Amino acid sequence: MCGIIGYIGEKEANDILISGLEKLEYRGYDSAGVAIAHESQIKINKVKGRVENLKSITIIGNIGIAHTRWATHGKPCQENAHPFVDETNNFAIVHNGIIENYLELKEELSREGVSFSSNTDSEIIVHLIAKNYHDNLKEAVLKTIKKLAGAYAFCVIKKDASEIIGARNGSPLVVGIADSENFLASDVSALIEHTKKVVYLNDFQIAELKKDSCKVYNFDGVEENYEIKEINWTLEKAQKQGYKHFMLKEIFEQPDIIRETMKVPIAIEKNFSRIIMVACGTASYAGLIGKYLIEKLAKIPVTYEIASEFRYKEPLISKEDLVVAISQSGETADTLAAIRLAKEKGAKTLGIINVIDSTIAREVDKVIYTRAGPEIGVASTKAFLSQLMIIYKLAFNLSDQEELLEYIDDIILKIKSILSRSEEIKELAHNYYLSHNFLYIGRNLSFPLALEGALKLKEISYIHAEAYPAGELKHGPIALVSEEMPTLAICPKDAVYPKTFSNIEEIKAREGKVISIATEGDEDIKKISDEVFYVPEVKEIFYPLICCIPLQLFAYHIADFKECDIDKPRNLAKSVTVE
Ligand code: G6P
């Protein structure tokens, strides 16, 4: 992933770059760095960890590039932090993506006597540029990209040059245009406080930015026209508003988010015979709930696909398919690739996206925005619920059962009542936060929810958690059950209740501890569970909307007891723009 930014203008670049990086930190926070060209010298400030750590040093100069990293090749440390310079310190680059043939290129360069200062794939780019440079930076970049395989967006500066060059192939890069200054960045959020005029670069384009000009070329060096887009949204400044973490605040925002998302118009032309849901992570579980729901209500076949698998398995896609991409960021590389593949095959495409004007939002035939607002916590909560809400609306629309929306006001009240019992879940979490492993089980609509609950726990508390369809337990995972392996069972009063109930009995018979999420008034479940968290009764199809709340709070409180870095969990990033 990684976030990159470049500035050229009349102002001091340092603070502009660092504040831009802070907006891009959701893309990774393993290390950060700045390079600024000034008086024929490139000066570098690189740190391990957060962008914040860059602030103790200020570099002078008006041309610079900067980077916040999510490690792919080479561990997170200062040596592997970007920007990288060549051996003569003439050039500096920042890179987002993966250079797949870097080993081969590294060997080639090593044979020519180049020595490397890092273990990254990215560093080879700067050495190639230095090698290919004669008297024109753009020409050196064009020559260099001919050698690169993989996905990238990178920016390069020369110590005495008056331009920044940015190249895009598979990773996002946007130009910001302003008076006597121009910008490059991984996304608009890093630029929006400086300009509303942007140029979204396409793949296989490079941008040559000077203080007063922007030129765009294709990879053959032919100049291309571009469209300047006016951004008509502002960056809502997300603040914790007294909550200990963004994640907790975002969990508590959910009743408002549902209300907001309810207003989104859903008018879908019913000109397809199958839906294919593609997504990654939490968004994919929203897609799986969509499969259960749409098939149940609208009787339309829905396939559910993990985007990273979908794209390489030669999927059968036809013109009769509607491919639905679900993504908070709208930038996830695998989901984007799946959409591109679908378009290539002539399928119709729909995006359920949170971030306005993101790449997937721009590329799909039709986009529905989820209106969750900025989600800062890396582990998705309110974006997930807003995706679910859109999926419910879609299912009602496709099945001509829009009257079901009438229940949502009541659901909102019930979610509020669950949120008001956060302390109850905290106590529950206290009893289990020292566990090393967890099982999560559910059937039918509760199965995708079990997957999401387990993912939340893994992501923020680093506790190993596995989710299974409750009925599948006996085919293997039940061997794991012991006093040390608690199970969280999602068992509301729905059509499969007696079946899940029996599965809980099977766990109890083997001395496993069980925490059940059950419907108020269900006294029987108390007899077979060690702990029960009751949720209010709702119409069967709506249980996912309310059962996800205790799962989120459970993971949150466990992670808080463990004193984990909840909003920025280790090894993760919010937007994953590498494969
Ligand atoms: C990352 C995030 C997850 C998210 C997934 C998909 O792995 O850490 O929280 O669910 O990407 O992201 P998207 O932006 O496509 O919803």
Coordinates of C-alpha atoms and ligand atoms in Angstrom, one line a residue:
M1 CA 0.0 0.0 0.0
C2 CA 1.8 3.1 1.3
G3 CA 0.9 6.7 0.8
I4 CA 2.9 9.1 -1.3
I5 CA 2.9 12.8 -1.8
G6 CA 4.9 15.4 -3.7
Y7 CA 5.0 19.2 -3.6
I8 CA 6.5 21.8 -5.9
G9 CA 5.8 25.5 -5.4
E10 CA 6.9 28.6 -3.5
K11 CA 6.0 27.5 0.0
E12 CA 8.1 25.5 2.4
A13 CA 7.4 21.9 1.3
N14 CA 8.2 20.2 4.7
D15 CA 5.0 20.9 6.6
I16 CA 2.8 20.5 3.5
L17 CA 4.3 17.1 2.9
I18 CA 4.0 16.0 6.6
S19 CA 0.4 17.1 7.0
G20 CA -0.4 15.4 3.7
L21 CA 1.2 12.2 4.9
E22 CA -1.0 12.4 8.0
K23 CA -4.1 12.2 5.8
L24 CA -2.5 9.2 4.0
E25 CA -1.5 7.3 7.1
Y26 CA -4.6 5.0 6.8
R27 CA -2.5 3.4 3.9
G28 CA 0.2 2.3 6.3
Y29 CA 2.2 3.4 9.3
D30 CA 5.3 1.2 9.4
S31 CA 7.7 4.1 8.6
A32 CA 7.6 7.5 7.1
G33 CA 10.0 9.9 5.3
V34 CA 10.5 13.1 3.5
A35 CA 13.0 14.2 0.8
I36 CA 13.5 17.8 -0.1
A37 CA 15.6 19.3 -2.9
H38 CA 17.2 22.6 -2.0
E39 CA 20.4 24.4 -3.2
S40 CA 21.5 21.4 -5.3
Q41 CA 21.2 19.0 -2.4
I42 CA 18.6 16.4 -1.4
K43 CA 18.0 16.2 2.3
I44 CA 16.2 13.3 3.9
N45 CA 14.3 12.7 7.2
K46 CA 13.2 9.1 7.7
V47 CA 11.8 7.4 10.7
K48 CA 10.4 4.0 11.8
G49 CA 6.8 4.1 12.8
R50 CA 4.3 7.0 12.6
V51 CA 4.4 10.2 10.5
E52 CA 4.3 12.1 13.8
N53 CA 7.9 11.0 14.4
L54 CA 9.0 13.1 11.4
K55 CA 8.0 16.3 13.1
S56 CA 11.2 16.8 15.2
I57 CA 13.2 17.8 12.1
T58 CA 12.3 20.5 9.5
I59 CA 14.0 20.5 6.1
I60 CA 14.1 23.7 4.1
G61 CA 13.1 23.8 0.4
N62 CA 10.2 24.1 -2.0
I63 CA 10.3 20.8 -3.9
G64 CA 9.8 17.6 -2.1
I65 CA 8.4 14.1 -1.9
A66 CA 7.2 12.0 1.1
H67 CA 6.0 8.6 2.0
T68 CA 4.2 6.6 4.7
R69 CA 4.8 2.9 4.4
W70 CA 3.0 -0.4 4.8
A71 CA 5.8 -2.9 4.5
T72 CA 5.7 -5.4 1.6
H73 CA 9.4 -6.2 0.9
G74 CA 11.8 -5.7 3.8
K75 CA 10.8 -5.3 7.5
P76 CA 9.6 -2.0 8.9
C77 CA 12.7 -0.1 10.0
Q78 CA 14.5 3.2 9.2
E79 CA 16.7 1.7 6.4
N80 CA 13.7 0.4 4.6
A81 CA 11.8 3.7 4.9
H82 CA 11.3 5.7 1.8
P83 CA 12.4 8.0 0.2
F84 CA 15.3 6.3 -1.4
V85 CA 18.3 8.0 -3.0
D86 CA 20.8 6.8 -5.6
E87 CA 24.5 6.4 -4.7
T88 CA 25.3 10.0 -5.8
N89 CA 22.5 11.5 -3.8
N90 CA 21.2 13.1 -7.0
F91 CA 17.8 11.5 -7.1
A92 CA 15.1 10.6 -4.6
I93 CA 12.0 8.5 -5.1
V94 CA 8.9 7.4 -3.1
H95 CA 7.0 4.3 -4.3
N96 CA 3.6 2.7 -3.6
G97 CA 3.1 -0.8 -5.1
I98 CA 5.2 -3.9 -5.7
I99 CA 8.0 -4.2 -8.3
E100 CA 7.6 -7.9 -9.1
N101 CA 10.8 -8.4 -11.0
Y102 CA 13.0 -6.5 -8.5
L103 CA 15.2 -9.5 -7.7
E104 CA 16.3 -9.8 -11.3
L105 CA 16.8 -6.0 -11.6
K106 CA 18.7 -5.9 -8.3
E107 CA 21.1 -8.6 -9.5
E108 CA 21.6 -6.8 -12.8
L109 CA 22.4 -3.5 -11.0
S110 CA 24.6 -5.3 -8.4
R111 CA 26.6 -6.8 -11.2
E112 CA 27.1 -3.3 -12.5
G113 CA 28.5 -2.3 -9.1
V114 CA 25.5 -0.6 -7.5
S115 CA 25.1 -1.1 -3.8
F116 CA 21.8 -1.1 -2.0
S117 CA 20.9 0.5 1.3
S118 CA 17.6 -1.4 1.9
N119 CA 15.9 -4.7 1.4
T120 CA 13.0 -3.2 -0.5
D121 CA 11.8 -3.7 -4.0
S122 CA 11.4 0.0 -4.4
E123 CA 15.0 1.0 -4.1
I124 CA 15.9 -0.4 -7.5
I125 CA 13.7 2.4 -9.1
V126 CA 16.0 5.2 -8.0
H127 CA 19.1 3.3 -9.1
L128 CA 17.6 2.7 -12.5
I129 CA 16.7 6.3 -12.9
A130 CA 20.2 7.4 -12.0
K131 CA 21.6 4.9 -14.6
N132 CA 19.1 6.1 -17.3
Y133 CA 19.5 9.8 -16.6
H134 CA 21.4 11.8 -19.2
D135 CA 20.0 15.3 -19.1
N136 CA 16.2 14.8 -18.8
L137 CA 14.4 13.4 -15.8
K138 CA 11.2 12.5 -17.7
E139 CA 13.2 10.6 -20.3
A140 CA 15.0 8.7 -17.5
V141 CA 11.7 7.8 -15.9
L142 CA 10.3 6.6 -19.3
K143 CA 13.3 4.4 -19.8
T144 CA 13.1 3.1 -16.3
I145 CA 9.4 2.1 -16.4
K146 CA 10.1 0.0 -19.5
K147 CA 12.1 -2.3 -17.2
L148 CA 9.5 -2.5 -14.3
A149 CA 7.0 -5.3 -13.9
G150 CA 4.3 -5.1 -11.2
A151 CA 2.1 -2.3 -9.9
Y152 CA 3.4 1.1 -8.9
A153 CA 2.8 4.8 -8.4
F154 CA 6.0 6.6 -7.8
C155 CA 7.4 10.2 -7.6
V156 CA 10.9 11.3 -8.3
I157 CA 12.9 14.5 -7.8
K158 CA 16.4 15.5 -8.8
K159 CA 18.6 17.5 -6.5
D160 CA 18.8 20.6 -8.8
A161 CA 15.7 20.1 -10.9
S162 CA 12.7 22.2 -11.0
E163 CA 10.2 19.4 -11.5
I164 CA 8.6 16.3 -10.0
I165 CA 7.8 13.4 -12.1
G166 CA 5.0 10.9 -11.1
A167 CA 4.2 7.7 -12.8
R168 CA 1.2 5.5 -12.4
N169 CA 0.6 1.9 -13.3
G170 CA -1.9 0.0 -11.1
S171 CA -1.6 2.2 -7.9
P172 CA -3.4 5.4 -7.5
L173 CA -1.9 8.8 -8.2
V174 CA -3.6 12.1 -8.4
V175 CA -2.3 15.6 -9.4
G176 CA -3.4 18.7 -7.5
I177 CA -3.3 21.9 -9.4
A178 CA -3.1 25.3 -7.7
D179 CA -1.6 28.8 -8.3
S180 CA 2.2 28.6 -8.6
E181 CA 2.2 25.2 -6.9
N182 CA 1.3 21.7 -7.8
F183 CA 1.0 18.4 -6.0
L184 CA 1.0 14.7 -6.5
A185 CA -0.6 12.3 -4.0
S186 CA -2.0 8.8 -3.5
D187 CA -5.4 10.4 -2.9
V188 CA -7.3 13.6 -2.9
S189 CA -7.6 13.8 0.9
A190 CA -3.9 14.8 1.1
L191 CA -4.4 17.7 -1.3
I192 CA -7.8 19.0 -0.5
E193 CA -6.8 21.7 2.0
H194 CA -4.6 23.2 -0.8
T195 CA -6.7 22.8 -3.9
K196 CA -9.9 21.5 -5.3
K197 CA -8.6 21.1 -8.8
V198 CA -7.4 17.6 -9.5
V199 CA -6.3 15.4 -12.3
Y200 CA -6.7 11.7 -11.8
L201 CA -3.9 10.0 -13.6
N202 CA -4.7 6.9 -15.5
D203 CA -2.6 3.8 -15.6
F204 CA 0.3 4.1 -18.0
Q205 CA 0.6 7.8 -17.6
I206 CA 3.3 10.0 -16.2
A207 CA 2.9 13.6 -14.9
E208 CA 5.6 16.2 -15.2
L209 CA 4.9 18.9 -12.6
K210 CA 6.6 22.3 -12.5
K211 CA 5.7 25.1 -10.3
D212 CA 3.4 26.6 -13.0
S213 CA 2.6 23.7 -15.2
C214 CA 1.4 20.1 -15.4
K215 CA 2.0 18.0 -18.4
V216 CA 0.8 14.4 -18.8
Y217 CA 2.4 11.8 -21.1
N218 CA 1.8 8.2 -21.9
F219 CA 4.5 5.6 -21.3
D220 CA 5.8 6.2 -24.9
G221 CA 6.4 9.8 -24.0
V222 CA 3.6 11.2 -26.1
E223 CA 1.8 14.1 -24.5
E224 CA -1.8 13.5 -23.6
N225 CA -4.7 15.8 -22.8
Y226 CA -6.2 15.6 -19.3
E227 CA -9.3 16.7 -17.6
I228 CA -9.2 18.9 -14.5
K229 CA -11.9 17.8 -12.1
E230 CA -13.3 20.1 -9.5
I231 CA -13.7 18.4 -6.1
N232 CA -17.1 19.4 -4.6
W233 CA -16.7 17.7 -1.2
T234 CA -14.8 18.8 1.8
L235 CA -12.7 16.8 4.2
E236 CA -14.7 16.2 7.4
K237 CA -12.2 16.5 10.1
A238 CA -12.7 13.3 12.2
Q239 CA -12.2 13.8 15.9
K240 CA -12.6 11.4 18.8
Q241 CA -15.1 13.7 20.5
G242 CA -14.3 12.3 24.0
Y243 CA -14.2 8.7 23.0
K244 CA -11.1 6.8 23.9
H245 CA -10.6 5.5 20.4
F246 CA -12.0 6.3 16.9
M247 CA -13.2 2.7 16.7
L248 CA -15.5 3.2 19.7
K249 CA -16.8 6.5 18.4
E250 CA -17.5 4.9 15.1
I251 CA -19.4 2.0 16.7
F252 CA -21.5 4.5 18.6
E253 CA -22.2 6.5 15.4
Q254 CA -24.0 3.5 13.8
P255 CA -27.6 4.5 14.6
D256 CA -27.0 7.8 12.8
I257 CA -25.2 6.1 9.9
I258 CA -28.1 3.7 9.3
R259 CA -30.5 6.6 9.3
E260 CA -28.3 8.5 6.8
T261 CA -27.8 5.4 4.6
M262 CA -31.5 4.8 4.6
K263 CA -31.9 8.0 2.5
V264 CA -29.7 6.7 -0.3
P265 CA -31.9 6.1 -3.4
I266 CA -31.6 2.6 -4.8
A267 CA -32.9 2.4 -8.4
I268 CA -31.4 -0.6 -10.0
E269 CA -32.3 -1.7 -13.5
K270 CA -33.2 -5.3 -13.3
N271 CA -31.4 -6.3 -16.5
F272 CA -29.2 -9.1 -15.1
S273 CA -29.8 -12.8 -14.3
R274 CA -27.1 -13.2 -11.6
I275 CA -25.2 -11.1 -9.1
I276 CA -21.6 -11.6 -8.3
M277 CA -20.4 -9.9 -5.0
V278 CA -16.7 -9.2 -5.0
A279 CA -14.9 -7.6 -2.0
C280 CA -12.1 -8.1 0.5
G281 CA -12.1 -8.3 4.3
T282 CA -15.0 -7.0 6.2
A283 CA -16.7 -5.7 3.0
S284 CA -16.7 -9.3 1.7
Y285 CA -18.7 -10.4 4.8
A286 CA -21.2 -7.7 4.0
G287 CA -21.3 -9.3 0.5
L288 CA -21.9 -12.8 1.9
I289 CA -24.8 -11.5 3.9
G290 CA -26.0 -10.0 0.7
K291 CA -25.9 -13.4 -1.0
Y292 CA -28.0 -15.0 1.7
L293 CA -30.5 -12.1 1.8
I294 CA -30.9 -11.5 -2.0
E295 CA -31.3 -15.2 -2.7
K296 CA -33.8 -15.5 0.1
L297 CA -35.9 -12.4 -0.7
A298 CA -35.4 -11.8 -4.4
K299 CA -34.7 -15.3 -5.6
I300 CA -31.9 -14.1 -7.8
P301 CA -28.7 -16.3 -7.8
V302 CA -25.8 -14.5 -6.1
T303 CA -22.2 -15.7 -6.0
Y304 CA -19.9 -14.5 -3.4
E305 CA -16.2 -14.0 -4.3
I306 CA -13.1 -12.9 -2.4
A307 CA -11.6 -10.4 -4.9
S308 CA -8.1 -11.7 -4.7
E309 CA -9.2 -15.2 -5.6
F310 CA -11.8 -14.2 -8.2
R311 CA -9.4 -12.4 -10.4
Y312 CA -7.0 -15.3 -11.0
K313 CA -9.3 -18.2 -11.2
E314 CA -10.6 -17.5 -14.7
P315 CA -14.1 -16.7 -13.4
L316 CA -17.1 -17.3 -15.6
I317 CA -18.5 -13.8 -16.1
S318 CA -21.2 -13.0 -18.7
K319 CA -23.0 -9.9 -20.0
E320 CA -26.0 -11.1 -18.0
D321 CA -24.1 -10.6 -14.7
L322 CA -24.2 -7.7 -12.4
V323 CA -20.8 -7.6 -10.6
V324 CA -21.1 -5.7 -7.3
A325 CA -17.9 -4.4 -5.7
I326 CA -18.2 -3.5 -2.0
S327 CA -15.4 -1.4 -0.6
Q328 CA -15.1 1.2 2.1
S329 CA -12.0 2.8 0.5
G330 CA -12.9 2.3 -3.1
E331 CA -9.2 1.6 -3.7
T332 CA -8.6 -2.0 -2.7
A333 CA -6.4 -3.3 -5.5
D334 CA -8.0 -6.8 -5.8
T335 CA -11.5 -5.4 -5.8
L336 CA -10.6 -2.9 -8.4
A337 CA -9.0 -5.6 -10.6
A338 CA -12.1 -7.7 -10.2
I339 CA -14.3 -4.8 -11.5
R340 CA -11.9 -4.2 -14.4
L341 CA -12.1 -7.9 -15.3
A342 CA -15.9 -7.8 -15.1
K343 CA -16.1 -4.8 -17.4
E344 CA -13.7 -6.5 -19.9
K345 CA -16.1 -9.4 -20.0
G346 CA -19.1 -7.1 -20.7
A347 CA -20.8 -7.5 -17.3
K348 CA -22.6 -4.6 -15.7
T349 CA -20.8 -3.2 -12.6
L350 CA -22.1 -1.6 -9.4
G351 CA -20.0 -0.2 -6.6
I352 CA -21.1 0.1 -3.0
I353 CA -18.4 2.5 -1.9
N354 CA -17.8 4.8 1.0
V355 CA -15.1 7.1 -0.3
I356 CA -16.4 9.6 -2.8
D357 CA -14.5 9.7 -6.2
S358 CA -12.3 6.8 -5.2
T359 CA -10.9 4.7 -8.1
I360 CA -13.6 2.0 -7.9
A361 CA -16.3 4.6 -7.6
R362 CA -15.1 6.3 -10.8
E363 CA -14.7 3.0 -12.7
V364 CA -18.0 1.2 -12.1
D365 CA -21.1 1.7 -14.3
K366 CA -23.1 2.8 -11.3
V367 CA -22.0 3.8 -7.8
I368 CA -24.0 3.8 -4.6
Y369 CA -22.3 5.7 -1.8
T370 CA -22.7 4.3 1.7
R371 CA -22.6 7.6 3.6
A372 CA -20.7 6.3 6.6
G373 CA -18.5 9.4 6.6
P374 CA -14.7 9.1 7.3
E375 CA -13.9 5.9 9.0
I376 CA -10.6 6.3 10.8
G377 CA -10.3 3.1 12.9
V378 CA -8.5 0.6 10.7
A379 CA -11.0 -2.1 11.7
S380 CA -14.2 -1.4 9.9
T381 CA -17.4 -1.0 11.9
K382 CA -19.7 1.8 10.7
A383 CA -18.7 1.3 7.1
F384 CA -19.7 -2.4 7.5
L385 CA -23.1 -1.5 8.8
S386 CA -23.6 1.1 6.1
Q387 CA -22.7 -1.6 3.5
L388 CA -25.2 -3.9 5.1
M389 CA -27.9 -1.2 5.0
I390 CA -27.4 -0.7 1.3
I391 CA -27.5 -4.4 0.7
Y392 CA -30.8 -4.7 2.6
K393 CA -32.2 -1.9 0.5
L394 CA -31.0 -3.6 -2.6
A395 CA -32.6 -6.9 -1.6
F396 CA -35.9 -5.1 -0.8
N397 CA -35.7 -3.3 -4.1
L398 CA -35.0 -6.4 -6.1
S399 CA -37.7 -8.3 -4.4
D400 CA -40.3 -5.5 -4.5
Q401 CA -40.6 -5.6 -0.7
E402 CA -39.7 -2.0 0.1
E403 CA -42.3 -2.0 2.8
L404 CA -39.7 -3.9 4.9
L405 CA -37.9 -0.7 5.3
E406 CA -40.5 0.3 7.8
Y407 CA -38.8 -1.8 10.3
I408 CA -35.6 0.2 10.2
D409 CA -36.7 2.9 12.7
D410 CA -37.3 0.2 15.2
I411 CA -33.9 -1.5 14.4
I412 CA -32.2 1.9 15.1
L413 CA -33.8 2.1 18.5
K414 CA -32.8 -1.4 19.3
I415 CA -29.2 -0.8 18.2
K416 CA -29.2 2.3 20.6
S417 CA -30.4 0.1 23.4
I418 CA -27.5 -2.4 22.8
L419 CA -25.0 0.4 22.7
S420 CA -26.2 1.7 26.0
R421 CA -25.3 -1.7 27.4
S422 CA -21.6 -1.5 26.4
E423 CA -20.5 -1.9 30.0
E424 CA -22.2 -5.3 30.1
I425 CA -20.1 -6.4 27.1
K426 CA -17.1 -4.9 28.8
E427 CA -17.6 -7.2 31.8
L428 CA -17.9 -10.1 29.5
A429 CA -14.8 -9.1 27.7
H430 CA -13.0 -8.9 31.0
N431 CA -13.7 -12.5 31.7
Y432 CA -12.1 -13.6 28.4
Y433 CA -9.4 -11.2 27.4
L434 CA -6.6 -13.5 28.5
S435 CA -7.8 -16.3 26.1
H436 CA -5.5 -17.1 23.3
N437 CA -8.0 -18.7 20.9
F438 CA -11.7 -18.3 20.1
L439 CA -14.2 -20.1 18.0
Y440 CA -17.1 -18.1 16.5
I441 CA -20.1 -20.0 15.2
G442 CA -23.4 -19.1 13.5
R443 CA -25.7 -20.5 10.9
N444 CA -27.4 -19.0 7.9
L445 CA -27.3 -15.1 8.2
S446 CA -25.4 -15.5 11.4
F447 CA -22.5 -17.3 9.7
P448 CA -21.1 -14.3 7.8
L449 CA -21.5 -12.4 11.0
A450 CA -19.4 -15.0 12.9
L451 CA -16.7 -14.4 10.2
E452 CA -16.9 -10.7 10.8
G453 CA -16.9 -11.0 14.6
A454 CA -13.8 -13.3 14.5
L455 CA -12.1 -10.9 12.1
K456 CA -12.7 -8.0 14.4
L457 CA -11.2 -9.9 17.3
K458 CA -8.1 -11.0 15.3
E459 CA -7.5 -7.5 13.8
I460 CA -7.5 -5.5 17.0
S461 CA -6.7 -7.8 19.9
Y462 CA -4.4 -10.2 18.1
I463 CA -6.3 -13.2 19.6
H464 CA -6.6 -16.1 17.2
A465 CA -10.2 -16.6 16.3
E466 CA -11.8 -18.9 13.8
A467 CA -15.3 -18.7 12.4
Y468 CA -17.3 -21.7 11.2
P469 CA -20.8 -22.4 10.1
A470 CA -22.2 -23.9 13.4
G471 CA -23.1 -27.1 11.5
E472 CA -19.6 -27.6 10.2
L473 CA -18.1 -27.8 13.7
K474 CA -18.4 -31.5 13.9
H475 CA -16.4 -32.0 10.7
G476 CA -13.2 -31.1 12.3
P477 CA -13.0 -27.9 14.4
I478 CA -14.8 -29.5 17.3
A479 CA -11.5 -31.3 18.0
L480 CA -10.2 -27.9 19.1
V481 CA -12.9 -27.5 21.8
S482 CA -11.6 -27.5 25.4
E483 CA -11.9 -25.4 28.5
E484 CA -9.2 -23.1 27.0
M485 CA -11.0 -22.5 23.7
P486 CA -14.1 -20.4 24.3
T487 CA -16.8 -20.3 21.6
L488 CA -18.9 -17.3 20.8
A489 CA -22.2 -18.5 19.4
I490 CA -24.6 -16.3 17.5
C491 CA -27.9 -17.9 18.1
P492 CA -30.9 -15.6 17.7
K493 CA -34.4 -16.9 17.6
D494 CA -34.5 -17.6 13.9
A495 CA -35.5 -20.6 11.7
V496 CA -32.2 -22.3 12.4
Y497 CA -32.3 -21.7 16.2
P498 CA -32.9 -25.3 17.2
K499 CA -29.9 -26.4 15.0
T500 CA -27.5 -23.9 16.4
F501 CA -28.8 -24.7 19.9
S502 CA -27.8 -28.4 19.3
N503 CA -24.4 -27.3 18.2
I504 CA -23.9 -25.3 21.4
E505 CA -24.9 -28.5 23.3
E506 CA -22.2 -30.4 21.5
I507 CA -19.6 -27.9 22.6
K508 CA -20.9 -27.9 26.2
A509 CA -20.7 -31.7 26.2
R510 CA -17.0 -31.3 25.5
E511 CA -16.4 -28.8 28.3
G512 CA -16.1 -25.9 26.0
K513 CA -17.0 -22.5 27.3
V514 CA -19.8 -20.7 25.4
I515 CA -20.8 -17.1 25.2
S516 CA -24.1 -16.9 23.4
I517 CA -25.7 -14.0 21.6
A518 CA -29.4 -14.7 21.9
T519 CA -32.8 -13.2 21.7
E520 CA -34.3 -11.6 24.8
G521 CA -36.6 -13.9 26.6
D522 CA -34.7 -17.1 25.6
E523 CA -34.3 -18.7 29.0
D524 CA -33.3 -22.1 27.5
I525 CA -30.0 -20.8 26.1
K526 CA -28.9 -19.8 29.6
K527 CA -28.9 -23.4 30.6
I528 CA -26.3 -24.4 28.0
S529 CA -24.2 -21.2 27.9
D530 CA -21.6 -19.9 30.3
E531 CA -22.6 -16.3 29.4
V532 CA -25.5 -14.8 27.4
F533 CA -25.7 -11.4 25.9
Y534 CA -29.3 -10.8 24.9
V535 CA -30.3 -8.7 21.9
P536 CA -33.9 -7.5 21.4
E537 CA -36.2 -9.5 19.2
V538 CA -36.4 -8.4 15.6
K539 CA -37.8 -9.9 12.4
E540 CA -35.6 -12.8 11.5
I541 CA -33.8 -11.2 8.5
F542 CA -32.7 -8.2 10.5
Y543 CA -30.6 -10.0 13.2
P544 CA -27.3 -9.3 11.4
L545 CA -28.0 -5.5 11.8
I546 CA -28.2 -5.8 15.6
C547 CA -26.0 -8.8 16.4
C548 CA -23.0 -7.2 14.8
I549 CA -23.0 -4.5 17.6
P550 CA -22.1 -6.8 20.5
L551 CA -19.5 -8.5 18.4
Q552 CA -17.8 -5.2 17.6
L553 CA -18.0 -4.1 21.3
F554 CA -16.7 -7.5 22.5
A555 CA -13.6 -7.2 20.2
Y556 CA -13.1 -3.6 21.2
H557 CA -13.2 -4.1 24.9
I558 CA -11.0 -7.2 24.8
A559 CA -8.4 -5.2 22.8
D560 CA -8.7 -2.3 25.2
F561 CA -8.1 -4.6 28.2
K562 CA -5.0 -5.9 26.3
E563 CA -3.9 -2.3 25.8
C564 CA -3.6 -2.8 22.0
D565 CA -3.3 0.0 19.6
I566 CA -6.9 -0.2 18.6
D567 CA -7.2 2.4 15.9
K568 CA -3.9 1.4 14.2
P569 CA -3.4 -2.3 14.8
R570 CA -0.1 -3.8 14.0
N571 CA 0.7 -5.0 10.5
L572 CA -2.6 -3.6 9.0
A573 CA -3.6 -0.7 6.8
K574 CA -7.0 0.6 6.1
S575 CA -6.6 0.8 2.3
V576 CA -4.8 -2.1 0.6
T577 CA -3.6 -1.0 -2.8
V578 CA -1.3 -4.0 -3.4
E579 CA -2.3 -7.5 -4.4
Ligands
G6P1 C1 -8.2 -3.9 4.8 C2 -8.9 -3.3 6.0 C3 -10.2 -4.0 6.3 C4 -11.1 -3.9 5.1 C5 -10.4 -4.5 3.8 C6 -11.2 -4.1 2.6 O1 -7.8 -5.2 5.0 O2 -8.0 -3.4 7.1 O3 -10.8 -3.4 7.4 O4 -12.3 -4.6 5.3 O5 -9.1 -3.9 3.7 O6 -11.2 -2.7 2.4 P1 -12.2 -1.9 1.5 O7 -11.7 -0.5 1.6 O8 -12.2 -2.5 0.1 O9 -13.5 -2.1 2.2

